[in-house]
mmCIF file with all atom_site columns, C-alpha atoms in Angstrom:
data_model
loop_
_atom_site.group_PDB
_atom_site.id
_atom_site.type_symbol
_atom_site.label_atom_id
_atom_site.label_alt_id
_atom_site.label_comp_id
_atom_site.label_asym_id
_atom_site.label_entity_id
_atom_site.label_seq_id
_atom_site.pdbx_PDB_ins_code
_atom_site.Cartn_x
_atom_site.Cartn_y
_atom_site.Cartn_z
_atom_site.occupancy
_atom_site.B_iso_or_equiv
_atom_site.pdbx_formal_charge
_atom_site.auth_seq_id
_atom_site.auth_comp_id
_atom_site.auth_asym_id
_atom_site.auth_atom_id
_atom_site.pdbx_PDB_model_num
ATOM 1   C CA . ALA Z 1 1   ? -5.893  -13.574 2.210   1.00 75.00 ? 1   ALA Z CA 1
ATOM 2   C CA . GLN Z 1 2   ? -3.379  -12.228 4.438   1.00 83.00 ? 2   GLN Z CA 1
ATOM 3   C CA . SER Z 1 3   ? -4.380  -9.595  7.377   1.00 90.00 ? 3   SER Z CA 1
ATOM 4   C CA . VAL Z 1 4   ? -2.402  -8.003  10.329  1.00 94.00 ? 4   VAL Z CA 1
ATOM 5   C CA . THR Z 1 5   ? -4.249  -7.195  13.408  1.00 95.00 ? 5   THR Z CA 1
ATOM 6   C CA . GLN Z 1 6   ? -2.202  -4.450  15.545  1.00 96.00 ? 6   GLN Z CA 1
ATOM 7   C CA . LEU Z 1 7   ? -3.970  -4.146  19.075  1.00 92.00 ? 7   LEU Z CA 1
ATOM 8   C CA . GLY Z 1 8   ? -4.008  -0.958  20.918  1.00 91.00 ? 8   GLY Z CA 1
ATOM 9   C CA . SER Z 1 9   ? -4.423  2.144   18.421  1.00 93.00 ? 9   SER Z CA 1
ATOM 10  C CA . HIS Z 1 10  ? -2.790  4.415   20.649  1.00 96.00 ? 10  HIS Z CA 1
ATOM 11  C CA . VAL Z 1 11  ? -0.173  3.635   23.190  1.00 97.00 ? 11  VAL Z CA 1
ATOM 12  C CA . SER Z 1 12  ? 1.363   6.025   25.699  1.00 97.00 ? 12  SER Z CA 1
ATOM 13  C CA . VAL Z 1 13  ? 4.971   5.765   27.966  1.00 97.00 ? 13  VAL Z CA 1
ATOM 14  C CA . SER Z 1 14  ? 7.149   7.323   29.562  1.00 97.00 ? 14  SER Z CA 1
ATOM 15  C CA . GLU Z 1 15  ? 10.218  8.508   28.631  1.00 97.00 ? 15  GLU Z CA 1
ATOM 16  C CA . GLY Z 1 16  ? 13.063  6.059   29.215  1.00 97.00 ? 16  GLY Z CA 1
ATOM 17  C CA . ALA Z 1 17  ? 9.962   2.684   29.367  1.00 98.00 ? 17  ALA Z CA 1
ATOM 18  C CA . LEU Z 1 18  ? 9.396   -0.155  27.420  1.00 98.00 ? 18  LEU Z CA 1
ATOM 19  C CA . VAL Z 1 19  ? 7.748   0.131   24.321  1.00 98.00 ? 19  VAL Z CA 1
ATOM 20  C CA . LEU Z 1 20  ? 5.716   -2.963  23.398  1.00 98.00 ? 20  LEU Z CA 1
ATOM 21  C CA . LEU Z 1 21  ? 3.155   -2.214  19.785  1.00 98.00 ? 21  LEU Z CA 1
ATOM 22  C CA . ARG Z 1 22  ? 2.059   -5.410  19.294  1.00 98.00 ? 22  ARG Z CA 1
ATOM 23  C CA . CYS Z 1 23  ? 1.026   -7.263  16.076  1.00 97.00 ? 23  CYS Z CA 1
ATOM 24  C CA . ASN Z 1 24  ? -0.374  -10.770 15.281  1.00 97.00 ? 24  ASN Z CA 1
ATOM 25  C CA . TYR Z 1 25  ? -0.979  -11.630 11.657  1.00 94.00 ? 25  TYR Z CA 1
ATOM 26  C CA . SER Z 1 26  ? -2.366  -13.843 9.768   1.00 91.00 ? 26  SER Z CA 1
ATOM 27  C CA . SER Z 1 27  ? -0.991  -16.339 6.587   1.00 84.00 ? 27  SER Z CA 1
ATOM 28  C CA . SER Z 1 28  ? -2.147  -18.920 4.613   1.00 78.00 ? 28  SER Z CA 1
ATOM 29  C CA . VAL Z 1 29  ? 1.659   -19.426 3.654   1.00 79.00 ? 29  VAL Z CA 1
ATOM 30  C CA . PRO Z 1 30  ? 5.034   -18.476 5.685   1.00 79.00 ? 30  PRO Z CA 1
ATOM 31  C CA . PRO Z 1 31  ? 5.310   -14.707 5.686   1.00 86.00 ? 31  PRO Z CA 1
ATOM 32  C CA . TYR Z 1 32  ? 7.613   -11.807 5.400   1.00 90.00 ? 32  TYR Z CA 1
ATOM 33  C CA . LEU Z 1 33  ? 7.060   -9.116  8.563   1.00 93.00 ? 33  LEU Z CA 1
ATOM 34  C CA . PHE Z 1 34  ? 7.329   -5.199  8.355   1.00 94.00 ? 34  PHE Z CA 1
ATOM 35  C CA . TRP Z 1 35  ? 7.658   -2.415  10.914  1.00 97.00 ? 35  TRP Z CA 1
ATOM 36  C CA . TYR Z 1 36  ? 7.106   0.779   9.169   1.00 96.00 ? 36  TYR Z CA 1
ATOM 37  C CA . VAL Z 1 37  ? 7.177   3.961   11.534  1.00 96.00 ? 37  VAL Z CA 1
ATOM 38  C CA . GLN Z 1 38  ? 5.935   7.438   9.876   1.00 94.00 ? 38  GLN Z CA 1
ATOM 39  C CA . TYR Z 1 39  ? 5.991   10.751  10.829  1.00 92.00 ? 39  TYR Z CA 1
ATOM 40  C CA . PRO Z 1 40  ? 3.014   13.530  10.247  1.00 87.00 ? 40  PRO Z CA 1
ATOM 41  C CA . ASN Z 1 41  ? 2.714   14.206  6.579   1.00 83.00 ? 41  ASN Z CA 1
ATOM 42  C CA . GLN Z 1 42  ? 6.187   12.068  5.609   1.00 87.00 ? 42  GLN Z CA 1
ATOM 43  C CA . GLY Z 1 43  ? 5.941   8.770   4.351   1.00 88.00 ? 43  GLY Z CA 1
ATOM 44  C CA . LEU Z 1 44  ? 7.163   4.968   5.857   1.00 91.00 ? 44  LEU Z CA 1
ATOM 45  C CA . GLN Z 1 45  ? 10.229  4.098   7.013   1.00 93.00 ? 45  GLN Z CA 1
ATOM 46  C CA . LEU Z 1 46  ? 11.334  0.423   7.657   1.00 93.00 ? 46  LEU Z CA 1
ATOM 47  C CA . LEU Z 1 47  ? 11.963  0.026   11.190  1.00 95.00 ? 47  LEU Z CA 1
ATOM 48  C CA . LEU Z 1 48  ? 12.638  -3.748  10.617  1.00 94.00 ? 48  LEU Z CA 1
ATOM 49  C CA . LYS Z 1 49  ? 11.894  -6.806  9.073   1.00 92.00 ? 49  LYS Z CA 1
ATOM 50  C CA . TYR Z 1 50  ? 11.955  -10.805 9.118   1.00 92.00 ? 50  TYR Z CA 1
ATOM 51  C CA . THR Z 1 51  ? 12.227  -13.273 5.962   1.00 86.00 ? 51  THR Z CA 1
ATOM 52  C CA . SER Z 1 52  ? 12.559  -16.209 7.976   1.00 79.00 ? 52  SER Z CA 1
ATOM 53  C CA . ALA Z 1 53  ? 16.242  -15.243 8.862   1.00 76.00 ? 53  ALA Z CA 1
ATOM 54  C CA . ALA Z 1 54  ? 16.849  -15.214 13.097  1.00 85.00 ? 54  ALA Z CA 1
ATOM 55  C CA . THR Z 1 55  ? 13.408  -15.243 14.659  1.00 90.00 ? 55  THR Z CA 1
ATOM 56  C CA . LEU Z 1 56  ? 14.766  -12.270 16.683  1.00 95.00 ? 56  LEU Z CA 1
ATOM 57  C CA . VAL Z 1 57  ? 14.889  -9.186  14.339  1.00 95.00 ? 57  VAL Z CA 1
ATOM 58  C CA . LYS Z 1 58  ? 16.561  -5.986  15.206  1.00 96.00 ? 58  LYS Z CA 1
ATOM 59  C CA . GLY Z 1 59  ? 16.405  -2.428  13.681  1.00 95.00 ? 59  GLY Z CA 1
ATOM 60  C CA . ILE Z 1 60  ? 17.080  0.927   14.175  1.00 94.00 ? 60  ILE Z CA 1
ATOM 61  C CA . ASN Z 1 61  ? 16.525  3.143   16.388  1.00 94.00 ? 61  ASN Z CA 1
ATOM 62  C CA . GLY Z 1 62  ? 16.851  0.239   18.830  1.00 97.00 ? 62  GLY Z CA 1
ATOM 63  C CA . PHE Z 1 63  ? 13.696  -1.688  18.077  1.00 98.00 ? 63  PHE Z CA 1
ATOM 64  C CA . GLU Z 1 64  ? 13.882  -4.901  17.557  1.00 97.00 ? 64  GLU Z CA 1
ATOM 65  C CA . ALA Z 1 65  ? 11.165  -7.377  16.354  1.00 97.00 ? 65  ALA Z CA 1
ATOM 66  C CA . GLU Z 1 66  ? 10.665  -11.081 17.299  1.00 95.00 ? 66  GLU Z CA 1
ATOM 67  C CA . PHE Z 1 67  ? 8.497   -13.566 15.389  1.00 94.00 ? 67  PHE Z CA 1
ATOM 68  C CA . LYS Z 1 68  ? 6.720   -16.148 17.076  1.00 94.00 ? 68  LYS Z CA 1
ATOM 69  C CA . LYS Z 1 69  ? 5.097   -18.138 14.883  1.00 91.00 ? 69  LYS Z CA 1
ATOM 70  C CA . SER Z 1 70  ? 3.029   -20.594 17.527  1.00 92.00 ? 70  SER Z CA 1
ATOM 71  C CA . GLU Z 1 71  ? 1.799   -17.107 18.800  1.00 94.00 ? 71  GLU Z CA 1
ATOM 72  C CA . THR Z 1 72  ? 1.259   -15.755 15.015  1.00 94.00 ? 72  THR Z CA 1
ATOM 73  C CA . SER Z 1 73  ? 2.726   -12.981 16.373  1.00 96.00 ? 73  SER Z CA 1
ATOM 74  C CA . PHE Z 1 74  ? 5.556   -9.902  15.535  1.00 96.00 ? 74  PHE Z CA 1
ATOM 75  C CA . HIS Z 1 75  ? 5.745   -7.446  17.870  1.00 98.00 ? 75  HIS Z CA 1
ATOM 76  C CA . LEU Z 1 76  ? 7.442   -4.194  17.969  1.00 98.00 ? 76  LEU Z CA 1
ATOM 77  C CA . THR Z 1 77  ? 9.451   -3.502  21.296  1.00 98.00 ? 77  THR Z CA 1
ATOM 78  C CA . LYS Z 1 78  ? 12.074  -1.005  21.985  1.00 98.00 ? 78  LYS Z CA 1
ATOM 79  C CA . PRO Z 1 79  ? 14.137  -1.410  25.765  1.00 97.00 ? 79  PRO Z CA 1
ATOM 80  C CA . SER Z 1 80  ? 14.116  2.658   26.460  1.00 97.00 ? 80  SER Z CA 1
ATOM 81  C CA . ALA Z 1 81  ? 11.241  5.296   24.759  1.00 97.00 ? 81  ALA Z CA 1
ATOM 82  C CA . HIS Z 1 82  ? 12.782  8.457   23.068  1.00 97.00 ? 82  HIS Z CA 1
ATOM 83  C CA . MET Z 1 83  ? 10.745  11.445  23.262  1.00 96.00 ? 83  MET Z CA 1
ATOM 84  C CA . SER Z 1 84  ? 11.571  10.900  18.987  1.00 95.00 ? 84  SER Z CA 1
ATOM 85  C CA . ASP Z 1 85  ? 10.032  7.986   18.710  1.00 97.00 ? 85  ASP Z CA 1
ATOM 86  C CA . ALA Z 1 86  ? 7.064   9.418   19.276  1.00 97.00 ? 86  ALA Z CA 1
ATOM 87  C CA . ALA Z 1 87  ? 4.589   8.549   15.546  1.00 96.00 ? 87  ALA Z CA 1
ATOM 88  C CA . GLU Z 1 88  ? 2.725   6.298   14.097  1.00 96.00 ? 88  GLU Z CA 1
ATOM 89  C CA . TYR Z 1 89  ? 3.620   2.736   13.499  1.00 97.00 ? 89  TYR Z CA 1
ATOM 90  C CA . PHE Z 1 90  ? 2.353   0.390   11.142  1.00 96.00 ? 90  PHE Z CA 1
ATOM 91  C CA . CYS Z 1 91  ? 3.066   -3.334  10.668  1.00 96.00 ? 91  CYS Z CA 1
ATOM 92  C CA . ALA Z 1 92  ? 2.660   -5.250  7.451   1.00 94.00 ? 92  ALA Z CA 1
ATOM 93  C CA . VAL Z 1 93  ? 2.841   -8.349  5.937   1.00 92.00 ? 93  VAL Z CA 1
ATOM 94  C CA . SER Z 1 94  ? 3.684   -9.898  2.664   1.00 87.00 ? 94  SER Z CA 1
ATOM 95  C CA . ASP Z 1 95  ? 3.516   -13.534 0.897   1.00 73.00 ? 95  ASP Z CA 1
ATOM 96  C CA . ARG Z 1 96  ? 6.597   -15.209 -0.148  1.00 63.00 ? 96  ARG Z CA 1
ATOM 97  C CA . ILE Z 1 97  ? 6.905   -14.726 -3.735  1.00 58.00 ? 97  ILE Z CA 1
ATOM 98  C CA . THR Z 1 98  ? 9.635   -14.683 -5.404  1.00 51.00 ? 98  THR Z CA 1
ATOM 99  C CA . GLY Z 1 99  ? 10.782  -11.756 -7.447  1.00 50.00 ? 99  GLY Z CA 1
ATOM 100 C CA . GLY Z 1 100 ? 9.699   -9.080  -5.844  1.00 54.00 ? 100 GLY Z CA 1
ATOM 101 C CA . GLY Z 1 101 ? 6.566   -6.988  -6.251  1.00 60.00 ? 101 GLY Z CA 1
ATOM 102 C CA . ASN Z 1 102 ? 4.591   -8.779  -3.197  1.00 79.00 ? 102 ASN Z CA 1
ATOM 103 C CA . LYS Z 1 103 ? 1.767   -6.573  -2.003  1.00 85.00 ? 103 LYS Z CA 1
ATOM 104 C CA . LEU Z 1 104 ? 1.715   -5.523  1.638   1.00 89.00 ? 104 LEU Z CA 1
ATOM 105 C CA . THR Z 1 105 ? -1.238  -5.695  4.025   1.00 90.00 ? 105 THR Z CA 1
ATOM 106 C CA . PHE Z 1 106 ? -0.846  -3.106  6.447   1.00 93.00 ? 106 PHE Z CA 1
ATOM 107 C CA . GLY Z 1 107 ? -2.136  -2.887  9.966   1.00 94.00 ? 107 GLY Z CA 1
ATOM 108 C CA . THR Z 1 108 ? -4.357  0.023   10.831  1.00 93.00 ? 108 THR Z CA 1
ATOM 109 C CA . GLY Z 1 109 ? -1.145  1.795   12.698  1.00 95.00 ? 109 GLY Z CA 1
ATOM 110 C CA . THR Z 1 110 ? -0.729  2.443   16.201  1.00 96.00 ? 110 THR Z CA 1
ATOM 111 C CA . GLN Z 1 111 ? 0.154   6.191   17.597  1.00 96.00 ? 111 GLN Z CA 1
ATOM 112 C CA . LEU Z 1 112 ? 2.718   5.689   19.848  1.00 97.00 ? 112 LEU Z CA 1
ATOM 113 C CA . LYS Z 1 113 ? 2.898   8.874   22.713  1.00 97.00 ? 113 LYS Z CA 1
ATOM 114 C CA . VAL Z 1 114 ? 6.391   9.506   24.580  1.00 97.00 ? 114 VAL Z CA 1
ATOM 115 C CA . GLU Z 1 115 ? 5.600   11.818  27.835  1.00 96.00 ? 115 GLU Z CA 1
ATOM 116 C CA . LEU Z 1 116 ? 7.985   13.309  29.863  1.00 92.00 ? 116 LEU Z CA 1
ATOM 117 C CA . GLY E 2 1   ? 20.194  4.092   -1.584  1.00 70.00 ? 1   GLY E CA 1
ATOM 118 C CA . ALA E 2 2   ? 16.754  3.080   -1.902  1.00 86.00 ? 2   ALA E CA 1
ATOM 119 C CA . VAL E 2 3   ? 15.597  6.670   -2.525  1.00 92.00 ? 3   VAL E CA 1
ATOM 120 C CA . VAL E 2 4   ? 11.852  7.581   -4.036  1.00 95.00 ? 4   VAL E CA 1
ATOM 121 C CA . SER E 2 5   ? 10.874  10.715  -4.740  1.00 96.00 ? 5   SER E CA 1
ATOM 122 C CA . GLN E 2 6   ? 6.965   12.274  -5.184  1.00 97.00 ? 6   GLN E CA 1
ATOM 123 C CA . HIS E 2 7   ? 6.303   15.162  -6.736  1.00 97.00 ? 7   HIS E CA 1
ATOM 124 C CA . PRO E 2 8   ? 4.951   17.691  -6.231  1.00 97.00 ? 8   PRO E CA 1
ATOM 125 C CA . SER E 2 9   ? 4.436   17.149  -2.535  1.00 96.00 ? 9   SER E CA 1
ATOM 126 C CA . TRP E 2 10  ? 1.553   18.810  -1.994  1.00 96.00 ? 10  TRP E CA 1
ATOM 127 C CA . VAL E 2 11  ? -0.910  20.277  -4.643  1.00 97.00 ? 11  VAL E CA 1
ATOM 128 C CA . ILE E 2 12  ? -4.019  22.131  -4.330  1.00 97.00 ? 12  ILE E CA 1
ATOM 129 C CA . CYS E 2 13  ? -6.693  22.085  -7.584  1.00 96.00 ? 13  CYS E CA 1
ATOM 130 C CA . LYS E 2 14  ? -10.279 23.004  -8.051  1.00 97.00 ? 14  LYS E CA 1
ATOM 131 C CA . SER E 2 15  ? -12.952 20.553  -8.517  1.00 97.00 ? 15  SER E CA 1
ATOM 132 C CA . GLY E 2 16  ? -13.043 20.041  -11.690 1.00 97.00 ? 16  GLY E CA 1
ATOM 133 C CA . THR E 2 17  ? -9.299  19.590  -12.577 1.00 97.00 ? 17  THR E CA 1
ATOM 134 C CA . SER E 2 18  ? -7.006  16.794  -13.060 1.00 97.00 ? 18  SER E CA 1
ATOM 135 C CA . VAL E 2 19  ? -3.969  16.713  -11.224 1.00 98.00 ? 19  VAL E CA 1
ATOM 136 C CA . LYS E 2 20  ? -0.768  14.826  -11.964 1.00 97.00 ? 20  LYS E CA 1
ATOM 137 C CA . ILE E 2 21  ? 1.506   12.799  -9.459  1.00 98.00 ? 21  ILE E CA 1
ATOM 138 C CA . GLU E 2 22  ? 4.850   11.540  -10.557 1.00 97.00 ? 22  GLU E CA 1
ATOM 139 C CA . CYS E 2 23  ? 6.816   9.435   -7.801  1.00 96.00 ? 23  CYS E CA 1
ATOM 140 C CA . ARG E 2 24  ? 10.560  8.009   -9.130  1.00 96.00 ? 24  ARG E CA 1
ATOM 141 C CA . SER E 2 25  ? 13.266  5.613   -7.873  1.00 94.00 ? 25  SER E CA 1
ATOM 142 C CA . LEU E 2 26  ? 15.846  7.993   -7.857  1.00 95.00 ? 26  LEU E CA 1
ATOM 143 C CA . ASP E 2 27  ? 18.980  5.139   -7.317  1.00 91.00 ? 27  ASP E CA 1
ATOM 144 C CA . PHE E 2 28  ? 17.596  1.794   -8.968  1.00 91.00 ? 28  PHE E CA 1
ATOM 145 C CA . GLN E 2 29  ? 15.249  0.390   -11.406 1.00 91.00 ? 29  GLN E CA 1
ATOM 146 C CA . ALA E 2 30  ? 11.118  -0.143  -9.997  1.00 90.00 ? 30  ALA E CA 1
ATOM 147 C CA . THR E 2 31  ? 10.403  -3.052  -11.715 1.00 86.00 ? 31  THR E CA 1
ATOM 148 C CA . THR E 2 32  ? 7.231   -2.466  -9.131  1.00 90.00 ? 32  THR E CA 1
ATOM 149 C CA . MET E 2 33  ? 5.486   0.421   -8.010  1.00 93.00 ? 33  MET E CA 1
ATOM 150 C CA . PHE E 2 34  ? 2.525   0.768   -5.934  1.00 94.00 ? 34  PHE E CA 1
ATOM 151 C CA . TRP E 2 35  ? 0.247   3.470   -5.207  1.00 96.00 ? 35  TRP E CA 1
ATOM 152 C CA . TYR E 2 36  ? -1.455  3.804   -1.974  1.00 95.00 ? 36  TYR E CA 1
ATOM 153 C CA . ARG E 2 37  ? -3.917  6.136   -0.159  1.00 96.00 ? 37  ARG E CA 1
ATOM 154 C CA . GLN E 2 38  ? -4.046  7.507   3.123   1.00 92.00 ? 38  GLN E CA 1
ATOM 155 C CA . PHE E 2 39  ? -7.020  9.406   4.708   1.00 88.00 ? 39  PHE E CA 1
ATOM 156 C CA . PRO E 2 40  ? -6.008  11.692  7.902   1.00 85.00 ? 40  PRO E CA 1
ATOM 157 C CA . LYS E 2 41  ? -5.433  9.279   10.794  1.00 82.00 ? 41  LYS E CA 1
ATOM 158 C CA . GLN E 2 42  ? -5.936  5.797   8.744   1.00 87.00 ? 42  GLN E CA 1
ATOM 159 C CA . SER E 2 43  ? -3.910  3.678   7.561   1.00 89.00 ? 43  SER E CA 1
ATOM 160 C CA . LEU E 2 44  ? -2.334  3.134   3.708   1.00 90.00 ? 44  LEU E CA 1
ATOM 161 C CA . MET E 2 45  ? -5.349  1.434   1.210   1.00 92.00 ? 45  MET E CA 1
ATOM 162 C CA . LEU E 2 46  ? -3.593  -0.057  -1.855  1.00 93.00 ? 46  LEU E CA 1
ATOM 163 C CA . MET E 2 47  ? -5.177  1.536   -4.818  1.00 95.00 ? 47  MET E CA 1
ATOM 164 C CA . ALA E 2 48  ? -3.189  0.067   -7.947  1.00 94.00 ? 48  ALA E CA 1
ATOM 165 C CA . THR E 2 49  ? 0.093   -2.232  -8.722  1.00 92.00 ? 49  THR E CA 1
ATOM 166 C CA . SER E 2 50  ? 2.415   -0.723  -11.740 1.00 90.00 ? 50  SER E CA 1
ATOM 167 C CA . ASN E 2 51  ? 4.774   -3.095  -13.262 1.00 87.00 ? 51  ASN E CA 1
ATOM 168 C CA . GLU E 2 52  ? 7.442   -1.466  -16.113 1.00 83.00 ? 52  GLU E CA 1
ATOM 169 C CA . GLY E 2 53  ? 5.491   -1.033  -19.526 1.00 81.00 ? 53  GLY E CA 1
ATOM 170 C CA . SER E 2 54  ? 2.442   -2.804  -19.125 1.00 84.00 ? 54  SER E CA 1
ATOM 171 C CA . LYS E 2 55  ? -1.346  -1.541  -17.741 1.00 87.00 ? 55  LYS E CA 1
ATOM 172 C CA . ALA E 2 56  ? -2.652  -1.002  -13.995 1.00 91.00 ? 56  ALA E CA 1
ATOM 173 C CA . THR E 2 57  ? -3.424  -3.503  -11.366 1.00 92.00 ? 57  THR E CA 1
ATOM 174 C CA . TYR E 2 58  ? -6.896  -1.482  -9.721  1.00 95.00 ? 58  TYR E CA 1
ATOM 175 C CA . GLU E 2 59  ? -7.799  -3.015  -6.189  1.00 93.00 ? 59  GLU E CA 1
ATOM 176 C CA . GLN E 2 60  ? -11.108 -3.743  -6.167  1.00 93.00 ? 60  GLN E CA 1
ATOM 177 C CA . GLY E 2 61  ? -13.457 -0.391  -5.677  1.00 94.00 ? 61  GLY E CA 1
ATOM 178 C CA . VAL E 2 62  ? -10.571 1.830   -7.183  1.00 95.00 ? 62  VAL E CA 1
ATOM 179 C CA . GLU E 2 63  ? -11.673 3.724   -10.620 1.00 94.00 ? 63  GLU E CA 1
ATOM 180 C CA . LYS E 2 64  ? -9.406  3.277   -13.021 1.00 92.00 ? 64  LYS E CA 1
ATOM 181 C CA . ASP E 2 65  ? -10.593 5.933   -15.169 1.00 95.00 ? 65  ASP E CA 1
ATOM 182 C CA . LYS E 2 66  ? -10.483 8.753   -12.733 1.00 96.00 ? 66  LYS E CA 1
ATOM 183 C CA . PHE E 2 67  ? -7.207  7.530   -11.009 1.00 97.00 ? 67  PHE E CA 1
ATOM 184 C CA . LEU E 2 68  ? -5.324  6.953   -14.246 1.00 96.00 ? 68  LEU E CA 1
ATOM 185 C CA . ILE E 2 69  ? -1.460  4.916   -13.377 1.00 94.00 ? 69  ILE E CA 1
ATOM 186 C CA . ASN E 2 70  ? 1.574   5.117   -15.832 1.00 91.00 ? 70  ASN E CA 1
ATOM 187 C CA . HIS E 2 71  ? 4.461   3.592   -15.531 1.00 89.00 ? 71  HIS E CA 1
ATOM 188 C CA . ALA E 2 72  ? 6.637   3.882   -18.676 1.00 83.00 ? 72  ALA E CA 1
ATOM 189 C CA . SER E 2 73  ? 9.724   3.614   -17.592 1.00 90.00 ? 73  SER E CA 1
ATOM 190 C CA . LEU E 2 74  ? 11.921  1.508   -14.914 1.00 91.00 ? 74  LEU E CA 1
ATOM 191 C CA . THR E 2 75  ? 12.344  4.561   -12.417 1.00 93.00 ? 75  THR E CA 1
ATOM 192 C CA . LEU E 2 76  ? 8.782   7.057   -13.278 1.00 94.00 ? 76  LEU E CA 1
ATOM 193 C CA . SER E 2 77  ? 5.447   5.908   -12.389 1.00 94.00 ? 77  SER E CA 1
ATOM 194 C CA . THR E 2 78  ? 2.842   8.914   -12.609 1.00 96.00 ? 78  THR E CA 1
ATOM 195 C CA . LEU E 2 79  ? -0.724  8.880   -11.197 1.00 97.00 ? 79  LEU E CA 1
ATOM 196 C CA . THR E 2 80  ? -3.228  11.441  -12.396 1.00 97.00 ? 80  THR E CA 1
ATOM 197 C CA . VAL E 2 81  ? -6.864  11.830  -10.423 1.00 97.00 ? 81  VAL E CA 1
ATOM 198 C CA . THR E 2 82  ? -8.843  13.080  -13.304 1.00 97.00 ? 82  THR E CA 1
ATOM 199 C CA . SER E 2 83  ? -11.968 15.447  -12.881 1.00 96.00 ? 83  SER E CA 1
ATOM 200 C CA . ALA E 2 84  ? -10.465 15.465  -8.873  1.00 97.00 ? 84  ALA E CA 1
ATOM 201 C CA . HIS E 2 85  ? -13.578 16.314  -6.377  1.00 96.00 ? 85  HIS E CA 1
ATOM 202 C CA . PRO E 2 86  ? -13.920 17.178  -2.970  1.00 96.00 ? 86  PRO E CA 1
ATOM 203 C CA . GLU E 2 87  ? -13.616 14.248  -1.683  1.00 95.00 ? 87  GLU E CA 1
ATOM 204 C CA . ASP E 2 88  ? -10.835 12.910  -3.624  1.00 96.00 ? 88  ASP E CA 1
ATOM 205 C CA . SER E 2 89  ? -8.006  14.968  -1.644  1.00 96.00 ? 89  SER E CA 1
ATOM 206 C CA . SER E 2 90  ? -5.862  12.318  0.832   1.00 95.00 ? 90  SER E CA 1
ATOM 207 C CA . PHE E 2 91  ? -2.681  11.860  1.167   1.00 95.00 ? 91  PHE E CA 1
ATOM 208 C CA . TYR E 2 92  ? -1.354  9.830   -1.873  1.00 97.00 ? 92  TYR E CA 1
ATOM 209 C CA . ILE E 2 93  ? 2.260   7.989   -1.133  1.00 95.00 ? 93  ILE E CA 1
ATOM 210 C CA . CYS E 2 94  ? 4.201   5.272   -4.094  1.00 96.00 ? 94  CYS E CA 1
ATOM 211 C CA . SER E 2 95  ? 6.663   2.711   -3.227  1.00 94.00 ? 95  SER E CA 1
ATOM 212 C CA . ALA E 2 96  ? 8.586   0.978   -5.505  1.00 93.00 ? 96  ALA E CA 1
ATOM 213 C CA . THR E 2 97  ? 10.945  -1.909  -5.504  1.00 90.00 ? 97  THR E CA 1
ATOM 214 C CA . PRO E 2 98  ? 13.488  -3.653  -7.795  1.00 86.00 ? 98  PRO E CA 1
ATOM 215 C CA . TYR E 2 99  ? 13.080  -7.395  -9.228  1.00 78.00 ? 99  TYR E CA 1
ATOM 216 C CA . SER E 2 100 ? 14.089  -10.076 -6.457  1.00 73.00 ? 100 SER E CA 1
ATOM 217 C CA . VAL E 2 101 ? 13.356  -7.616  -3.098  1.00 76.00 ? 101 VAL E CA 1
ATOM 218 C CA . ASN E 2 102 ? 10.698  -8.225  -1.190  1.00 76.00 ? 102 ASN E CA 1
ATOM 219 C CA . GLU E 2 103 ? 11.207  -5.210  0.091   1.00 83.00 ? 103 GLU E CA 1
ATOM 220 C CA . GLN E 2 104 ? 9.394   -1.807  -0.704  1.00 89.00 ? 104 GLN E CA 1
ATOM 221 C CA . TYR E 2 105 ? 10.829  1.518   -0.886  1.00 92.00 ? 105 TYR E CA 1
ATOM 222 C CA . PHE E 2 106 ? 8.433   4.556   -0.271  1.00 94.00 ? 106 PHE E CA 1
ATOM 223 C CA . GLY E 2 107 ? 8.419   8.098   -0.925  1.00 95.00 ? 107 GLY E CA 1
ATOM 224 C CA . PRO E 2 108 ? 7.745   11.096  1.270   1.00 94.00 ? 108 PRO E CA 1
ATOM 225 C CA . GLY E 2 109 ? 3.711   11.130  0.006   1.00 94.00 ? 109 GLY E CA 1
ATOM 226 C CA . THR E 2 110 ? 1.677   13.932  -1.689  1.00 96.00 ? 110 THR E CA 1
ATOM 227 C CA . ARG E 2 111 ? -0.597  15.483  -0.243  1.00 95.00 ? 111 ARG E CA 1
ATOM 228 C CA . LEU E 2 112 ? -3.364  16.829  -2.547  1.00 97.00 ? 112 LEU E CA 1
ATOM 229 C CA . THR E 2 113 ? -6.470  19.356  -1.416  1.00 97.00 ? 113 THR E CA 1
ATOM 230 C CA . VAL E 2 114 ? -9.298  19.213  -4.042  1.00 97.00 ? 114 VAL E CA 1
ATOM 231 C CA . THR E 2 115 ? -11.239 22.879  -3.418  1.00 96.00 ? 115 THR E CA 1
#
């Protein structure tokens, strides 16, 4: 069974500061890993995904994440936070099964607050 | 590309009535669609997986007779909440994925309030 753990349900940073959102995964097979962002009363938007190419994955809005197999981690970072980054962030994992249609298992989410 | 829509975006219904939520993939054919439920301040919980032309597969603990899912075409799936009760009030989100793509594209969600 797969699972993801997001450490810290709430993270607060100052505008311009580094953003670090933590995600650790558990999977019996090589995983696909995703980070999604959700703004209030909206669906999920994909920030980035790891699918076994480069271990450092760059996404939209300046976010990136590094896949570290030895640490079973896929932490999300952004060098400089912007007020518009305030949102809920979800890490998710799925199995590598061909043909698409893979189930996603979500973490519990991290609410990012950006302060002036 | 890869746009998924949901209709309605919000709905209020009376206890005991049924409500249907539509999920459409606008610019691709979705061989698989997923339905999630999200309570306030919580993560997404997968309710069921549906493949076009076949019966949906429900997650453990989800009442299939209460949450009817139909995936009649490659661009449309519907979730019908039957005999809704206040505890069914939630945010329902669908996602869709085309064949051979290991990524889900999410709809904007539907807020259901049962009074």
